[in-house]
Each structure stands twice: as structure tokens, then as C-alpha cells.
Amino acid sequence: QVFSSVTSVLNMSVFKDQFVLEDLMEEMKEQSRDLSFGPLQSDGRIVVQGSFPAIEVLRDFLLLKAKSLSEKDNREESKSHQRLRRRLQEHKSTMEMRNFIPDGDREKQVVVLDKDIYHYMKCFFPWVFQEKNVVISAVTDGDITTVCVESAGKADAGRVSSVKKKIEDQSIKLHSTLRKVRVSFKERTRDEKQGHKWVCERLKSSYPRVLVIPYDAHMEVIGFSSDIFRFTKEMSS
């Protein structure tokens, strides 16, 4: 299926030490002519809009840029290039079929979000994903979560667009204020891991706006800068 209205907020600041961001922007525009780019913000963020396949192609292009700066082995880089070529081929085929959109009775749009932003919104702003006669689903792939917004019955473009905009607006606000700290469990004993988790549970009541996501090898703490600073300081004390 082809989604006619997809918006993603990209954080280009991760490239500022290796690239001139303006030059990288021009390369992105040349690479993705089907996308619409907003102005580059002072914090390195930019809003990109276009079809979902085109957004995916741009994402893989930037992943290749990021991987070229790391010390990954040649096998991983070869796989990335193969994936990018496959995305380009799929995108070309999809664009050729853009006038043949099935399921015309249902309005459907998607929003591409940072995974951490999505989890934070889902936890603390659940109303963003709730709307009568609208079905909202999400799929996470790596660091990106794709949120699909569609009408429950016959197409209601206005309602679906309104929900999509509500999600986009809230995610943009959080992009500029949320911070994440990763607490590694590497070389820690089982008791030390349990101790960290217990401390986090105890601190939750004092920091109601902090989201803690536990994993096997680490723990991610997401919230506003001041909360994160105090939370991690207390957790380490």
C-alpha cells in the first residue's frame, strides 16, 4: 500500500562532527527527490514529509552514512548496501503503482517516530493514541516505530488527518526536550542488576515523568533533562 502523507522528524546533530550539515542536506535532497524537507533547525532537527517507502529509503541512506563512520566489518557494510539497493528497487516499484491504491473505503496514514519518543508518549500521553472510530497500531523496527492511523469504517480523511497531526505535534515537542541515559549492566553481578532495578522502582514515585525501560544487558532512562540528571545521580549514590 502507498501512504500519501508520512512525516518524520530527523535529528541530524549526530552527524555535525563529521559532516557539514548543509552539504549533507543537499545530498539527502538529491538522493530523495520525492520527499519534502523543512528548514534545518538550530538543534539539527528537520521535518521530512513524503511517501512511506521514500522515508524508509532515506532512513537506510542515513544509516549507511552513520555506519561508514564506525569500525564495523566489511560484511555488515555489504549487507547494508544490499538492503539499500533492495529498498531502492522496492521504492521504484511502489512509486510506479502509486495510482493503484487498494482498500479505497478506508482512510489510512502513517507517522514515523523515534522508538523512545513513541514509548514515552504511549506511557505519559496515551490520549494522543485514542480517538473514536479510528484504529491506531504501531510496529517497531530497530530505533524507529511506525504508527498507522486508519478509519474504523468508511474513509474519514479529516478525522484521520487530525489524529495524525496530534501525534506529530506531540512528538515534535518531546523531541526537543526529552533525554535518554543508558545504564549498562555489563560486568555487573546478578545482585547488582537487581539492586539497580529495585532502586529505579523506588525512585519512580519521586520522578513521575521518568520512564524506565529494562533490558537484559542495560536499562534505559527517558525523561526531561532536569529529571534525568537527578534520577541518575540518586540511582548511582
Short mmCIF file of C-alpha atoms in Angstrom, two decimals:
data_model
loop_
_atom_site.label_atom_id
_atom_site.label_comp_id
_atom_site.label_asym_id
_atom_site.label_seq_id
_atom_site.Cartn_x
_atom_site.Cartn_y
_atom_site.Cartn_z
CA GLN A 1 0.00 0.00 0.00
CA VAL A 2 1.02 3.59 -0.60
CA PHE A 3 0.65 6.13 2.21
CA SER A 4 0.33 9.62 0.80
CA SER A 5 1.20 11.56 3.94
CA VAL A 6 4.08 10.47 6.16
CA THR A 7 6.03 12.84 8.40
CA SER A 8 9.28 12.11 10.24
CA VAL A 9 11.46 14.28 12.47
CA LEU A 10 15.16 13.60 11.89
CA ASN A 11 17.94 14.56 14.31
CA MET A 12 20.92 15.46 12.11
CA SER A 13 23.06 16.67 15.02
CA VAL A 14 24.66 13.21 15.28
CA PHE A 15 26.48 13.99 12.01
CA LYS A 16 27.67 17.51 12.88
CA ASP A 17 31.17 16.42 13.92
CA GLN A 18 31.79 14.53 10.66
CA PHE A 19 29.79 16.43 8.02
CA VAL A 20 28.76 19.95 7.17
CA LEU A 21 25.03 19.55 7.82
CA GLU A 22 24.03 21.88 4.98
CA ASP A 23 26.06 19.80 2.50
CA LEU A 24 24.57 16.58 3.88
CA MET A 25 21.10 18.10 3.49
CA GLU A 26 21.77 18.79 -0.19
CA GLU A 27 22.93 15.21 -0.65
CA MET A 28 19.76 13.97 1.04
CA LYS A 29 17.59 16.10 -1.24
CA GLU A 30 19.42 14.78 -4.28
CA GLN A 31 19.01 11.22 -3.01
CA SER A 32 15.31 11.62 -2.15
CA ARG A 33 13.68 13.87 -4.74
CA ASP A 34 10.19 12.59 -3.80
CA LEU A 35 10.45 13.96 -0.26
CA SER A 36 9.71 17.44 1.06
CA PHE A 37 12.28 18.86 3.52
CA GLY A 38 11.60 21.55 6.09
CA PRO A 39 14.24 24.03 7.23
CA LEU A 40 17.23 22.78 9.23
CA GLN A 41 16.71 23.86 12.84
CA SER A 42 19.48 25.20 15.08
CA ASP A 43 19.46 21.97 17.13
CA GLY A 44 19.98 19.88 14.00
CA ARG A 45 16.42 18.64 13.65
CA ILE A 46 14.48 18.66 10.41
CA VAL A 47 10.96 17.61 9.40
CA VAL A 48 10.72 15.38 6.32
CA GLN A 49 7.47 14.54 4.56
CA GLY A 50 6.59 12.18 1.73
CA SER A 51 5.59 8.60 0.97
CA PHE A 52 6.44 5.86 3.47
CA PRO A 53 8.71 3.93 1.06
CA ALA A 54 10.66 7.13 0.35
CA ILE A 55 11.08 7.76 4.10
CA GLU A 56 12.42 4.22 4.51
CA VAL A 57 14.90 4.74 1.67
CA LEU A 58 16.14 7.96 3.28
CA ARG A 59 16.45 6.19 6.63
CA ASP A 60 18.63 3.47 5.12
CA PHE A 61 20.71 6.09 3.33
CA LEU A 62 21.43 7.82 6.66
CA LEU A 63 22.13 4.51 8.36
CA LEU A 64 24.78 3.84 5.73
CA LYS A 65 26.26 7.27 6.41
CA ALA A 66 26.38 6.52 10.12
CA LYS A 67 27.86 3.08 9.63
CA SER A 68 30.56 4.47 7.35
CA LEU A 69 31.86 6.41 10.36
CA SER A 70 32.08 3.36 12.60
CA GLU A 71 34.53 0.50 12.65
CA LYS A 72 32.08 -2.17 11.55
CA ASP A 73 33.42 -5.02 9.45
CA ASN A 74 33.01 -5.23 5.69
CA ARG A 75 30.35 -7.91 5.92
CA GLU A 76 27.92 -5.66 7.79
CA GLU A 77 28.55 -2.80 5.40
CA SER A 78 27.96 -5.09 2.42
CA LYS A 79 24.64 -6.18 3.91
CA SER A 80 23.67 -2.53 4.43
CA HIS A 81 24.42 -1.71 0.79
CA GLN A 82 22.39 -4.71 -0.33
CA ARG A 83 19.48 -3.61 1.86
CA LEU A 84 19.66 -0.07 0.47
CA ARG A 85 19.64 -1.35 -3.12
CA ARG A 86 16.67 -3.58 -2.28
CA ARG A 87 14.83 -0.62 -0.70
CA LEU A 88 15.52 1.48 -3.80
CA GLN A 89 14.12 -1.26 -6.03
CA GLU A 90 11.03 -1.67 -3.84
CA HIS A 91 10.54 2.09 -3.74
CA LYS A 92 10.75 2.32 -7.53
CA SER A 93 8.13 -0.43 -7.92
CA THR A 94 5.87 1.18 -5.34
CA MET A 95 6.07 4.61 -6.95
CA GLU A 96 5.09 3.07 -10.28
CA MET A 97 1.91 1.76 -8.59
CA ARG A 98 1.02 4.91 -6.63
CA ASN A 99 -2.18 5.40 -8.65
CA PHE A 100 -3.43 1.93 -7.77
CA ILE A 101 -4.21 2.18 -4.07
CA PRO A 102 -6.43 -0.66 -2.78
CA ASP A 103 -8.97 -0.51 0.03
CA GLY A 104 -10.38 2.82 -1.11
CA ASP A 105 -13.14 2.81 1.52
CA ARG A 106 -10.70 3.28 4.40
CA GLU A 107 -8.52 6.31 5.03
CA LYS A 108 -5.05 5.36 6.24
CA GLN A 109 -1.95 7.41 7.09
CA VAL A 110 1.29 6.71 8.95
CA VAL A 111 3.69 8.60 11.19
CA VAL A 112 7.32 7.53 11.66
CA LEU A 113 8.55 8.18 15.22
CA ASP A 114 11.69 7.66 17.23
CA LYS A 115 11.16 4.49 19.29
CA ASP A 116 11.89 6.22 22.60
CA ILE A 117 9.55 9.09 21.81
CA TYR A 118 6.79 6.60 20.99
CA HIS A 119 7.24 4.68 24.27
CA TYR A 120 7.23 7.91 26.27
CA MET A 121 4.09 9.17 24.52
CA LYS A 122 2.36 5.82 24.97
CA CYS A 123 3.10 5.90 28.70
CA PHE A 124 2.51 9.56 29.58
CA PHE A 125 0.34 10.84 26.73
CA PRO A 126 -1.95 7.88 25.96
CA TRP A 127 -4.77 10.22 24.87
CA VAL A 128 -2.75 11.04 21.76
CA PHE A 129 -3.39 7.49 20.52
CA GLN A 130 -7.07 7.41 21.42
CA GLU A 131 -9.82 8.59 19.09
CA LYS A 132 -13.34 7.36 18.39
CA ASN A 133 -13.78 5.48 15.11
CA VAL A 134 -10.03 5.50 14.48
CA VAL A 135 -7.76 2.45 14.74
CA ILE A 136 -4.13 3.15 15.73
CA SER A 137 -1.46 0.46 15.54
CA ALA A 138 2.33 0.54 15.81
CA VAL A 139 5.27 -1.56 14.62
CA THR A 140 8.84 -1.06 15.91
CA ASP A 141 11.84 -1.80 13.70
CA GLY A 142 15.15 -1.01 15.37
CA ASP A 143 15.11 2.59 16.61
CA ILE A 144 12.02 3.54 14.60
CA THR A 145 8.35 2.98 15.39
CA THR A 146 5.83 3.28 12.56
CA VAL A 147 2.37 4.33 13.75
CA CYS A 148 -0.54 3.57 11.42
CA VAL A 149 -3.70 5.66 11.74
CA GLU A 150 -6.79 4.44 9.88
CA SER A 151 -10.52 4.88 9.98
CA ALA A 152 -12.56 2.11 11.57
CA GLY A 153 -15.12 2.18 8.77
CA LYS A 154 -15.57 4.27 5.68
CA ALA A 155 -12.94 6.88 4.95
CA ASP A 156 -12.95 9.96 7.16
CA ALA A 157 -9.95 11.90 5.92
CA GLY A 158 -10.49 14.81 8.29
CA ARG A 159 -10.57 12.66 11.43
CA VAL A 160 -7.57 10.55 10.43
CA SER A 161 -5.54 13.63 9.48
CA SER A 162 -6.44 15.26 12.79
CA VAL A 163 -5.17 12.28 14.79
CA LYS A 164 -2.01 12.11 12.68
CA LYS A 165 -1.32 15.80 13.29
CA LYS A 166 -1.95 15.36 17.03
CA ILE A 167 0.68 12.61 17.16
CA GLU A 168 3.14 14.63 15.08
CA ASP A 169 2.74 17.79 17.16
CA GLN A 170 3.27 15.97 20.44
CA SER A 171 6.32 14.08 19.13
CA ILE A 172 7.94 17.30 17.87
CA LYS A 173 7.52 18.91 21.31
CA LEU A 174 9.12 15.93 23.02
CA HIS A 175 11.99 15.67 20.51
CA SER A 176 13.47 18.94 21.75
CA THR A 177 13.05 18.25 25.48
CA LEU A 178 13.45 14.53 26.17
CA ARG A 179 16.80 12.97 27.02
CA LYS A 180 17.86 9.34 27.40
CA VAL A 181 20.53 7.75 29.59
CA ARG A 182 21.57 4.13 29.18
CA VAL A 183 22.70 2.29 32.31
CA SER A 184 24.81 -0.68 31.30
CA PHE A 185 24.72 -3.96 33.22
CA LYS A 186 27.96 -5.13 31.63
CA GLU A 187 30.32 -6.82 34.09
CA ARG A 188 27.75 -6.47 36.89
CA THR A 189 26.66 -9.35 39.06
CA ARG A 190 23.09 -10.57 39.20
CA ASP A 191 22.64 -8.99 42.64
CA GLU A 192 23.94 -5.64 41.36
CA LYS A 193 21.47 -5.75 38.46
CA GLN A 194 18.60 -6.49 40.81
CA GLY A 195 19.79 -3.67 43.07
CA HIS A 196 19.64 -1.17 40.21
CA LYS A 197 16.15 -2.30 39.27
CA TRP A 198 14.98 -2.04 42.88
CA VAL A 199 16.38 1.50 43.21
CA CYS A 200 14.63 2.51 39.97
CA GLU A 201 11.32 1.20 41.26
CA ARG A 202 11.79 3.15 44.50
CA LEU A 203 12.61 6.38 42.63
CA LYS A 204 9.60 6.21 40.30
CA SER A 205 7.27 7.80 42.83
CA SER A 206 9.65 10.77 43.19
CA TYR A 207 10.05 11.16 39.45
CA PRO A 208 6.63 10.52 37.90
CA ARG A 209 7.71 11.90 34.50
CA VAL A 210 10.64 9.49 34.08
CA LEU A 211 10.22 6.32 32.02
CA VAL A 212 12.45 3.34 32.80
CA ILE A 213 12.72 0.56 30.21
CA PRO A 214 14.65 -2.52 31.44
CA TYR A 215 16.52 -4.83 29.07
CA ASP A 216 18.72 -7.86 29.73
CA ALA A 217 22.03 -6.05 29.22
CA HIS A 218 21.09 -2.48 30.14
CA MET A 219 18.42 -0.12 31.33
CA GLU A 220 17.19 2.99 29.51
CA VAL A 221 16.02 6.03 31.46
CA ILE A 222 13.98 8.56 29.44
CA GLY A 223 12.68 11.92 30.60
CA PHE A 224 13.29 15.66 30.75
CA SER A 225 16.87 16.85 31.31
CA SER A 226 16.48 18.02 34.91
CA ASP A 227 14.65 14.85 35.95
CA ILE A 228 17.16 12.58 34.23
CA PHE A 229 20.10 14.33 35.88
CA ARG A 230 18.66 14.00 39.39
CA PHE A 231 17.29 10.48 38.79
CA THR A 232 20.61 9.02 37.59
CA LYS A 233 22.51 10.85 40.32
CA GLU A 234 20.31 9.32 43.03
CA MET A 235 20.45 5.93 41.36
CA SER A 236 24.27 5.95 41.47
CA SER A 237 24.53 7.19 45.04
#
